[in-house]
Amino acid sequence: MIDILGGERFAVVTPIKKGWSEDKKYCVTNTDGEKYLLRITPIERYENRKALFAMLEQVAALGIPMCQPIEFGTCLDGVYLLQSWIDGEDLETILPLLPETEQYVLGLKSGEIIRKIHSIPASDTNANDVSVEEWAARFNRKTDYKIQKYHECGIRFDGDNYVVDYIEKNRRLLEKRPQCFQHGDYHVGNMMIENGEIKIIDFDRYDFGDPWEEFNRIVWSAASSPHFSTGQLRGYFGGEPPLEFFKLLAFYISSNTLSSIYWAIPFGQSDIDVMMKQSQDVLRWYDNMKNPVPTWYLKDFYIQYIDGVPLKLKSPFDFSFLRRYGKVFKVLDDQDSGNLCFGIADGDKRFFIKFAGAPTDRACVSVEEAITNLKRTVPIYKDLAHPTLIKYINSEEIGGGFAMIFDWLDAECPHPMYPLSRKKFMTLSMEKRIKIFEDILDFHTHVAANNYVAIDFYDGSILYDFENDKTAICDIDFYEKTPYKNKMGRLWGSSRFMSPEEFSLGAEIDDITNVYAMGATAFALFSNSDRSPEKWPLDIKLYDVVKRAVSDERSQRQQSIRQLIEEWRAVK
């Protein structure tokens, strides 16, 4: 036997506490500084771990991105399995922070990965030397057991009759199903991201069975990201899944929903509550088991690629005209304006192109309105040219729509729709954030001097170049010439930044209105939009200045951006 922990083989041994398995898990580092994942299991499970190692070698041979199996054996503590280390982040944690398009693309990749894993057949006997029984008989028996255990456990969830009825009416779906190797616990909790690539971990519950049953854990992924889960199914099937799949998936999820209740009991009330909530999610997704296609599945979500970069649309669109400018390296597709934004490189030159004319996923206006709105912004960018405003170059009608071309800036936006960038932004020192705020004030002094008012300014209009400590303003499309009166009732904008008059038809919109927006900006930059004095991190006298700026009463605010700046600087 090898005392794998007691010898000199590893210089650093760090326990890993996460996970549900009985294994002892460690991150171990050898004397050359290389990290590995070490798992130690009680010796009674020797044959099981030996079979797992053999299956991991088969899976790894397919080129699956995973913890590569390196060594298997026994030690004083039991059976050990040594694997390569993944130096990444848990997908379950990072996924909600990513743009929806990235979530979907990761889902596509995970679907392609599990399809490849399913290419390993269930032979006459599996790695545990257990005969592979005909699927319908095997799973019906398992389902009968789950129903019995659920009824015996003493806990009921509302609507359980719908779940049981669905199972009883659809057992025929199990007939003549093929079988293959299964990961056994395939969901976002067993995936990681390393250098932007998805990696699969924890094959401990591997099994052999219907490949479609593998998706019974998709409930966890769907709760985290419908976009990821939709992408996973399309990646697996290479397109839209057949209706027969959805019917059978609902069967498998129904079966698991019953078993999850009694499974949770030994772990305590907290886990029972989680599973009870999930049962209600399942019933809601499936309309009390009346619709086999769950509501989280995004039927109308469409992804298209330009130069290998994904973007989401409502339907296909021809972007071949973009080649005129260069090669696309970045797409921003989360805007509700109907515009798409592209980062495009042409040799050493890089451009930011805003385009209206495509059927964007989040547009709150028609394509025609988006084009009209974008065209009207050209003179605004010309009139308000400023060192802090992104540099406008040109515009033209092209591709059946309208494009505006700007210089590219390597910057990030602190708006909550970009949580990773926002998190990075909120780690900036207060000194740097003060400089950003003063840059924004300076630009809006320029706006007022040129007889404009800022409409729809919010934290989505702010960019920051972290490398060069440079503030930039973008997205001033709805700024208006003065004098201007509210013609809409509720103007364009984020309610966090909007004054009362921006909700009032016929109200005057002027520099006093913009004072409110600047006060709201200060709270967004310094206290995460919390306007209470307890959350204000700067001098309380500065709080008094910006609190006055966001007064509902126009007469109580500073009467111009310039006055706001003077009061701010007098205190600072």
XYZ file of C-alpha atoms in Angstrom:
572
model
C 0.000 0.000 0.000
C 1.033 3.604 -0.620
C 0.500 6.225 2.093
C -0.278 8.855 -0.499
C -0.761 11.600 2.088
C 1.909 10.683 4.586
C 4.869 10.506 2.229
C 6.893 13.184 0.497
C 5.048 12.952 -2.805
C 2.985 16.110 -2.307
C 4.308 19.363 -0.910
C 0.858 20.853 -0.230
C -2.351 19.008 0.667
C -5.505 21.166 0.910
C -8.863 19.562 1.884
C -11.919 20.274 -0.293
C -15.150 20.461 1.689
C -17.653 20.910 -1.163
C -19.887 18.175 -2.566
C -22.203 15.419 -1.404
C -20.038 12.310 -1.810
C -18.496 10.315 1.029
C -15.056 10.739 -0.528
C -12.318 12.738 1.124
C -11.195 15.252 -1.493
C -7.971 17.230 -1.676
C -6.148 19.645 -3.906
C -2.591 18.317 -3.818
C 0.516 20.006 -5.175
C 3.679 18.099 -5.950
C 7.225 19.357 -5.482
C 7.226 20.713 -9.056
C 4.232 22.924 -8.280
C 1.720 20.872 -10.298
C -1.779 20.560 -8.841
C -3.969 17.465 -8.845
C -7.354 16.391 -7.547
C -7.053 13.532 -5.061
C -10.104 11.539 -3.952
C -9.958 8.871 -1.264
C -12.809 6.402 -0.760
C -13.321 3.699 1.909
C -11.603 0.447 0.907
C -14.973 -1.333 0.788
C -15.660 0.483 -2.494
C -12.502 -0.730 -4.196
C -14.245 -2.485 -7.074
C -16.573 0.457 -7.644
C -13.674 2.947 -7.766
C -11.694 0.629 -10.019
C -14.628 0.509 -12.438
C -15.005 4.293 -12.249
C -11.341 4.776 -13.130
C -11.704 2.447 -16.119
C -14.748 4.400 -17.350
C -12.997 7.738 -16.856
C -10.193 6.498 -19.082
C -12.761 5.642 -21.777
C -14.419 9.048 -21.481
C -11.090 10.894 -21.530
C -10.101 8.998 -24.697
C -13.011 10.769 -26.462
C -11.358 14.147 -25.843
C -13.920 15.225 -23.262
C -12.818 18.348 -21.314
C -12.633 16.959 -17.787
C -10.380 16.055 -14.855
C -8.112 13.572 -16.610
C -7.663 10.228 -14.787
C -3.999 9.769 -13.849
C -3.618 7.079 -11.214
C -5.657 4.591 -9.198
C -4.615 2.509 -6.228
C -4.837 1.889 -2.500
C -3.392 3.787 0.428
C -3.639 3.612 4.211
C -6.855 5.648 4.104
C -8.609 3.526 1.480
C -8.840 3.679 -2.315
C -7.365 6.721 -4.055
C -8.012 8.221 -7.456
C -5.675 10.923 -8.745
C -6.882 13.277 -11.491
C -5.676 16.437 -13.196
C -6.645 19.717 -11.546
C -9.031 22.211 -13.161
C -7.993 25.728 -12.207
C -11.307 27.406 -12.904
C -14.573 28.630 -11.431
C -17.791 26.767 -10.687
C -20.145 27.248 -13.620
C -23.110 27.389 -11.244
C -21.586 30.518 -9.670
C -20.389 32.286 -12.791
C -23.283 31.473 -15.154
C -25.843 34.055 -13.916
C -23.172 36.765 -14.257
C -22.660 36.145 -17.975
C -24.633 37.704 -20.844
C -27.531 35.541 -22.016
C -25.817 34.818 -25.319
C -22.748 33.437 -23.525
C -24.978 31.348 -21.268
C -26.667 29.867 -24.325
C -23.382 29.121 -26.104
C -22.001 27.369 -23.024
C -25.213 25.337 -22.985
C -24.665 24.387 -26.633
C -21.165 23.175 -25.792
C -22.389 21.167 -22.808
C -24.976 19.486 -25.042
C -22.339 18.577 -27.615
C -20.125 17.184 -24.844
C -22.782 14.897 -23.362
C -23.741 13.685 -26.833
C -20.134 12.561 -27.284
C -20.138 10.908 -23.855
C -23.265 9.002 -24.873
C -21.350 7.449 -27.763
C -19.979 4.922 -25.245
C -22.419 2.012 -25.537
C -23.885 -0.067 -22.755
C -22.411 -3.425 -23.678
C -23.825 -6.749 -22.563
C -22.189 -6.135 -19.196
C -21.085 -2.785 -17.858
C -17.865 -1.898 -16.036
C -19.264 -3.290 -12.773
C -19.909 -6.607 -14.509
C -23.655 -6.162 -14.009
C -25.915 -7.266 -16.841
C -27.670 -4.414 -18.610
C -31.364 -5.137 -18.242
C -33.969 -4.069 -20.795
C -34.700 -0.419 -20.057
C -38.508 -0.369 -19.681
C -38.501 -3.182 -17.122
C -35.626 -1.655 -15.203
C -36.940 1.889 -15.015
C -40.558 0.912 -14.377
C -39.357 -1.033 -11.355
C -37.338 1.961 -10.198
C -40.347 4.236 -10.700
C -42.626 1.916 -8.702
C -40.127 2.049 -5.865
C -39.995 5.865 -5.967
C -43.780 6.187 -5.879
C -43.974 3.788 -2.930
C -41.211 5.559 -0.984
C -42.796 8.952 -1.657
C -46.161 7.794 -0.295
C -44.466 6.279 2.762
C -42.279 9.290 3.643
C -45.136 11.341 5.119
C -44.434 14.563 3.210
C -46.627 15.729 0.336
C -46.278 18.565 -2.140
C -49.236 20.351 -3.715
C -50.094 18.902 -7.107
C -48.392 15.545 -6.572
C -51.410 13.864 -8.174
C -50.569 15.553 -11.487
C -47.059 14.122 -11.337
C -48.167 10.602 -10.466
C -50.916 10.674 -13.133
C -48.401 11.747 -15.781
C -46.117 8.862 -14.852
C -48.903 6.280 -15.003
C -50.196 7.508 -18.364
C -46.788 7.610 -20.046
C -44.942 4.452 -19.035
C -45.180 3.275 -22.644
C -42.564 5.899 -23.543
C -39.930 3.696 -21.897
C -40.379 0.865 -24.391
C -37.454 0.027 -26.688
C -35.271 2.863 -25.462
C -31.532 2.454 -26.212
C -28.931 2.472 -23.453
C -25.463 3.971 -23.187
C -22.930 5.231 -20.651
C -24.281 8.126 -18.554
C -22.456 10.766 -16.545
C -25.248 10.269 -14.012
C -25.420 13.769 -12.531
C -25.130 16.123 -15.492
C -25.997 19.712 -14.526
C -24.325 23.090 -13.946
C -23.251 22.077 -10.428
C -20.866 19.537 -11.962
C -19.314 21.845 -14.529
C -16.545 24.402 -14.338
C -15.176 27.208 -16.488
C -11.435 27.320 -17.139
C -10.091 30.005 -19.503
C -13.555 30.432 -20.961
C -13.994 26.713 -21.668
C -16.508 24.404 -20.031
C -15.107 21.411 -18.100
C -17.060 18.419 -16.757
C -16.414 17.040 -13.271
C -17.761 14.396 -10.829
C -18.600 11.223 -12.744
C -19.134 9.425 -9.413
C -22.775 8.603 -10.147
C -22.132 7.240 -13.609
C -24.548 4.633 -14.872
C -25.828 2.933 -18.005
C -29.285 3.699 -19.328
C -31.459 5.700 -21.685
C -29.378 8.644 -22.960
C -32.418 10.920 -22.612
C -32.695 10.119 -18.917
C -29.386 11.949 -18.498
C -31.312 15.219 -18.690
C -33.373 14.539 -15.572
C -31.016 16.878 -13.657
C -31.682 19.747 -16.051
C -34.070 21.167 -13.453
C -31.010 22.564 -11.628
C -29.580 24.073 -14.798
C -32.947 25.544 -15.857
C -33.379 27.215 -12.475
C -29.958 28.805 -12.927
C -30.273 29.724 -16.616
C -33.042 28.925 -19.115
C -30.677 30.112 -21.848
C -28.030 27.565 -20.849
C -30.591 24.759 -20.640
C -32.163 25.631 -23.982
C -28.709 25.684 -25.538
C -27.846 22.346 -23.965
C -30.803 20.596 -25.578
C -30.145 22.165 -28.974
C -26.454 21.336 -28.747
C -27.295 17.730 -27.966
C -29.779 17.315 -30.806
C -28.038 19.615 -33.271
C -31.239 21.689 -33.444
C -34.753 21.496 -32.049
C -35.392 18.460 -29.808
C -38.249 16.194 -30.959
C -41.550 16.296 -29.079
C -41.024 12.658 -28.073
C -37.938 13.750 -26.149
C -39.854 16.401 -24.203
C -42.578 13.894 -23.292
C -40.028 11.418 -21.981
C -38.027 14.119 -20.200
C -41.202 15.169 -18.357
C -41.584 11.524 -17.292
C -38.044 11.338 -15.936
C -38.344 14.683 -14.158
C -41.669 13.577 -12.646
C -40.045 10.447 -11.291
C -37.132 12.420 -9.833
C -39.453 15.003 -8.307
C -41.101 12.302 -6.204
C -37.830 10.735 -5.071
C -36.241 14.109 -4.243
C -38.686 14.608 -1.351
C -37.815 11.500 0.650
C -34.153 11.801 -0.403
C -33.959 15.197 1.317
C -35.411 14.105 4.671
C -32.130 12.832 6.236
C -30.418 16.128 5.356
C -32.862 18.320 7.285
C -35.583 20.892 6.755
C -33.497 23.218 4.595
C -33.011 20.538 1.926
C -36.639 19.479 2.193
C -37.662 23.097 1.534
C -35.423 23.229 -1.547
C -37.006 20.106 -2.988
C -40.536 21.211 -2.134
C -39.902 24.457 -3.973
C -38.484 22.569 -6.919
C -41.643 20.437 -7.093
C -43.687 23.609 -7.505
C -41.256 24.898 -10.143
C -41.728 21.660 -12.085
C -45.521 21.908 -11.934
C -45.349 25.536 -13.079
C -42.944 24.753 -15.930
C -45.206 21.968 -17.174
C -48.579 23.630 -16.440
C -49.504 20.874 -13.977
C -48.049 18.291 -16.378
C -50.414 19.305 -19.199
C -47.679 20.625 -21.513
C -44.597 18.416 -22.076
C -42.499 21.385 -23.275
C -41.366 23.303 -20.153
C -41.813 27.066 -20.029
C -38.078 27.592 -19.471
C -37.371 26.222 -22.952
C -36.892 29.300 -25.173
C -38.514 28.316 -28.458
C -37.990 31.716 -30.099
C -34.381 32.196 -29.051
C -32.094 32.261 -32.077
C -28.287 32.423 -32.185
C -26.317 33.457 -35.239
C -22.549 33.663 -35.638
C -20.533 36.429 -37.283
C -16.830 35.705 -37.715
C -17.213 33.047 -35.025
C -18.802 35.463 -32.525
C -22.369 34.599 -31.375
C -25.282 37.015 -31.157
C -28.944 36.516 -30.343
C -31.763 37.504 -32.666
C -35.440 36.791 -33.161
C -34.726 35.429 -36.640
C -31.810 35.081 -39.124
C -30.300 38.222 -40.669
C -27.666 38.825 -43.332
C -24.695 40.643 -41.780
C -22.331 40.122 -44.710
C -22.154 43.924 -45.151
C -20.040 44.126 -41.971
C -17.077 42.744 -43.912
C -16.801 46.214 -45.416
C -15.508 47.431 -42.053
C -13.392 44.446 -41.030
C -13.711 41.368 -38.829
C -16.127 41.204 -35.891
C -14.467 40.444 -32.538
C -17.215 41.573 -30.138
C -21.020 41.766 -30.124
C -23.286 43.581 -27.645
C -26.843 42.326 -28.122
C -28.667 43.078 -24.854
C -29.995 46.528 -25.782
C -33.751 47.191 -25.849
C -33.278 50.057 -28.341
C -33.337 47.726 -31.345
C -29.650 48.401 -31.995
C -26.822 45.900 -32.187
C -23.275 46.972 -31.355
C -20.156 45.441 -32.885
C -16.464 45.628 -32.181
C -14.758 45.320 -35.582
C -11.060 45.145 -36.413
C -9.479 46.147 -39.710
C -5.782 45.513 -39.348
C -4.551 47.709 -36.500
C -7.701 49.847 -36.589
C -10.692 48.970 -34.445
C -14.180 50.398 -34.628
C -17.381 50.410 -32.603
C -20.372 50.104 -34.926
C -23.958 50.649 -33.838
C -26.462 49.154 -36.279
C -30.260 49.322 -36.500
C -32.176 47.144 -38.927
C -31.880 43.598 -37.581
C -34.600 41.730 -35.630
C -32.960 42.019 -32.202
C -34.118 39.834 -29.333
C -34.847 42.564 -26.780
C -36.099 45.416 -28.940
C -39.003 47.378 -27.476
C -39.541 49.170 -30.805
C -40.044 48.013 -34.390
C -37.110 47.684 -36.775
C -38.336 50.783 -38.624
C -38.487 52.813 -35.410
C -35.018 51.650 -34.406
C -33.610 52.856 -37.739
C -35.392 56.214 -37.456
C -34.211 56.677 -33.866
C -30.604 55.901 -34.764
C -30.560 58.250 -37.751
C -31.733 61.167 -35.633
C -28.752 60.728 -33.280
C -26.088 61.680 -35.832
C -26.277 65.469 -35.234
C -26.313 64.878 -31.465
C -22.913 63.131 -31.559
C -21.587 65.831 -33.884
C -22.823 68.720 -31.737
C -21.652 67.224 -28.448
C -18.197 66.021 -29.521
C -16.047 66.020 -26.386
C -12.933 64.196 -25.076
C -15.170 62.131 -22.777
C -17.716 61.187 -25.473
C -16.906 58.225 -27.719
C -15.536 59.578 -30.990
C -18.011 59.594 -33.869
C -16.471 58.896 -37.319
C -19.197 58.379 -39.877
C -22.630 56.899 -40.599
C -24.407 55.366 -43.572
C -27.400 53.416 -44.786
C -26.236 49.860 -45.331
C -27.447 46.265 -45.029
C -31.079 47.308 -45.159
C -30.588 49.436 -42.052
C -28.424 52.220 -40.670
C -24.931 52.094 -39.147
C -22.972 54.591 -37.072
C -19.201 54.160 -36.853
C -17.150 55.227 -33.813
C -13.609 54.708 -32.601
C -13.288 51.595 -30.458
C -12.464 52.033 -26.792
C -11.208 49.172 -24.597
C -13.610 49.888 -21.780
C -16.254 48.184 -19.655
C -19.699 49.225 -18.499
C -20.723 49.245 -14.792
C -24.434 48.667 -15.481
C -25.909 45.687 -13.561
C -26.644 43.922 -16.884
C -22.855 43.342 -17.035
C -22.319 41.937 -13.509
C -18.695 40.915 -13.986
C -17.728 44.376 -15.229
C -19.816 45.995 -12.496
C -18.124 43.900 -9.823
C -14.749 44.954 -11.208
C -15.863 48.587 -11.306
C -17.064 48.539 -7.687
C -13.567 47.504 -6.551
C -12.130 50.785 -7.827
C -10.875 53.158 -5.165
C -13.131 56.022 -4.116
C -10.566 58.442 -5.540
C -10.946 56.899 -8.997
C -14.729 56.827 -8.733
C -14.743 60.496 -7.733
C -12.685 61.265 -10.849
C -15.194 59.328 -12.985
C -18.097 61.261 -11.475
C -16.368 64.576 -12.108
C -15.671 63.558 -15.721
C -19.400 62.873 -16.126
C -20.257 66.256 -14.576
C -17.784 67.985 -16.875
C -19.357 66.382 -19.949
C -22.832 67.437 -18.892
C -21.669 70.993 -18.332
C -20.630 70.813 -21.984
C -24.069 69.392 -22.840
C -25.819 72.343 -21.150
C -23.469 74.865 -22.767
C -24.505 73.499 -26.158
C -28.204 73.888 -25.326
C -28.947 70.181 -24.891
C -30.594 68.197 -22.134
C -29.607 64.655 -21.224
C -32.435 62.148 -21.666
C -31.868 58.454 -20.954
C -28.525 58.949 -19.232
C -27.855 56.117 -16.762
C -25.021 53.822 -15.703
C -25.366 51.957 -19.014
C -24.059 55.150 -20.661
C -20.808 55.048 -18.666
C -17.678 53.260 -19.850
C -14.359 52.914 -18.074
C -10.974 51.977 -19.498
C -9.348 50.199 -16.547
C -5.909 50.027 -18.124
C -5.702 53.749 -18.867
C -8.024 55.045 -16.113
C -10.185 56.804 -18.668
C -13.890 57.615 -18.453
C -16.048 57.576 -21.551
C -19.687 58.409 -22.249
C -21.711 56.520 -24.834
C -25.351 56.062 -25.806
C -26.553 59.693 -25.797
C -29.074 58.876 -28.529
C -32.067 60.549 -26.851
C -30.468 63.822 -25.793
C -32.597 66.754 -26.969
C -32.159 70.400 -27.895
C -33.509 72.968 -25.438
C -36.100 74.170 -24.774
C -37.721 70.735 -24.500
C -40.995 69.552 -22.990
C -41.964 66.008 -22.121
C -43.922 64.680 -25.116
C -44.276 61.066 -23.978
C -45.432 60.955 -20.372
C -42.731 58.493 -19.315
C -39.569 59.408 -21.149
C -36.861 56.976 -22.190
C -34.590 56.009 -19.334
C -33.877 53.988 -16.229
C -36.237 54.884 -13.391
C -33.261 54.932 -10.996
C -32.009 58.055 -12.766
C -35.261 59.792 -13.730
C -36.724 62.881 -12.095
C -40.495 63.270 -11.472
C -40.861 65.589 -14.470
C -39.601 62.824 -16.747
C -42.816 60.977 -15.952
C -45.094 63.991 -16.466
C -46.519 64.823 -19.899
C -45.849 68.445 -20.842
C -43.273 69.030 -18.078
C -40.195 71.129 -18.823
C -37.001 69.086 -19.192
C -33.908 71.194 -18.598
C -30.635 71.568 -16.720
C -32.458 71.206 -13.401
C -33.715 67.841 -14.644
C -30.144 66.851 -15.435
C -29.073 67.850 -11.923
C -31.329 65.034 -10.719
C -29.674 62.559 -13.128
C -26.232 63.579 -11.876
C -27.276 63.122 -8.249
C -28.644 59.680 -9.098
C -25.356 58.927 -10.860
C -23.420 59.775 -7.704
C -25.497 57.316 -5.698
C -25.035 54.649 -8.403
C -21.261 55.118 -8.410
C -20.667 55.383 -4.673
C -23.423 53.479 -2.837
C -24.942 51.065 -5.348
C -27.947 53.424 -5.764
C -28.786 53.239 -2.056
C -29.703 56.811 -1.048
C -29.605 56.319 2.710
C -26.884 58.207 4.641
C -25.805 54.924 6.279
C -24.654 53.536 2.904
C -22.888 56.711 1.777
C -19.094 56.064 1.887
C -17.846 59.657 1.456
C -18.022 62.827 3.535
C -21.555 63.422 4.824
C -21.392 66.963 3.425
C -20.995 65.457 -0.068
C -24.016 63.285 0.711
C -26.013 66.437 1.480
C -25.018 67.884 -1.900
C -26.147 64.887 -3.980
C -29.186 64.213 -1.795
C -30.352 67.726 -2.582
C -29.766 67.033 -6.294
C -32.291 64.170 -6.255
C -35.029 66.123 -4.527
C -38.465 65.549 -6.042
C -39.030 69.291 -5.781
C -37.265 71.104 -8.622
C -36.870 74.250 -6.532
C -34.931 72.306 -3.885
C -32.305 71.046 -6.335
C -29.247 72.901 -7.543
C -30.472 74.998 -10.431
C -27.762 73.948 -12.884
C -25.025 71.365 -13.377
C -22.511 74.128 -12.841
C -23.999 74.974 -9.433
C -23.910 71.265 -8.527
C -20.225 71.139 -9.465
C -19.461 74.254 -7.405
C -21.162 72.830 -4.312
C -19.485 69.450 -4.791
C -16.025 70.975 -5.119
C -16.549 73.403 -2.268
C -17.060 70.461 0.095
C -14.491 68.140 -1.461
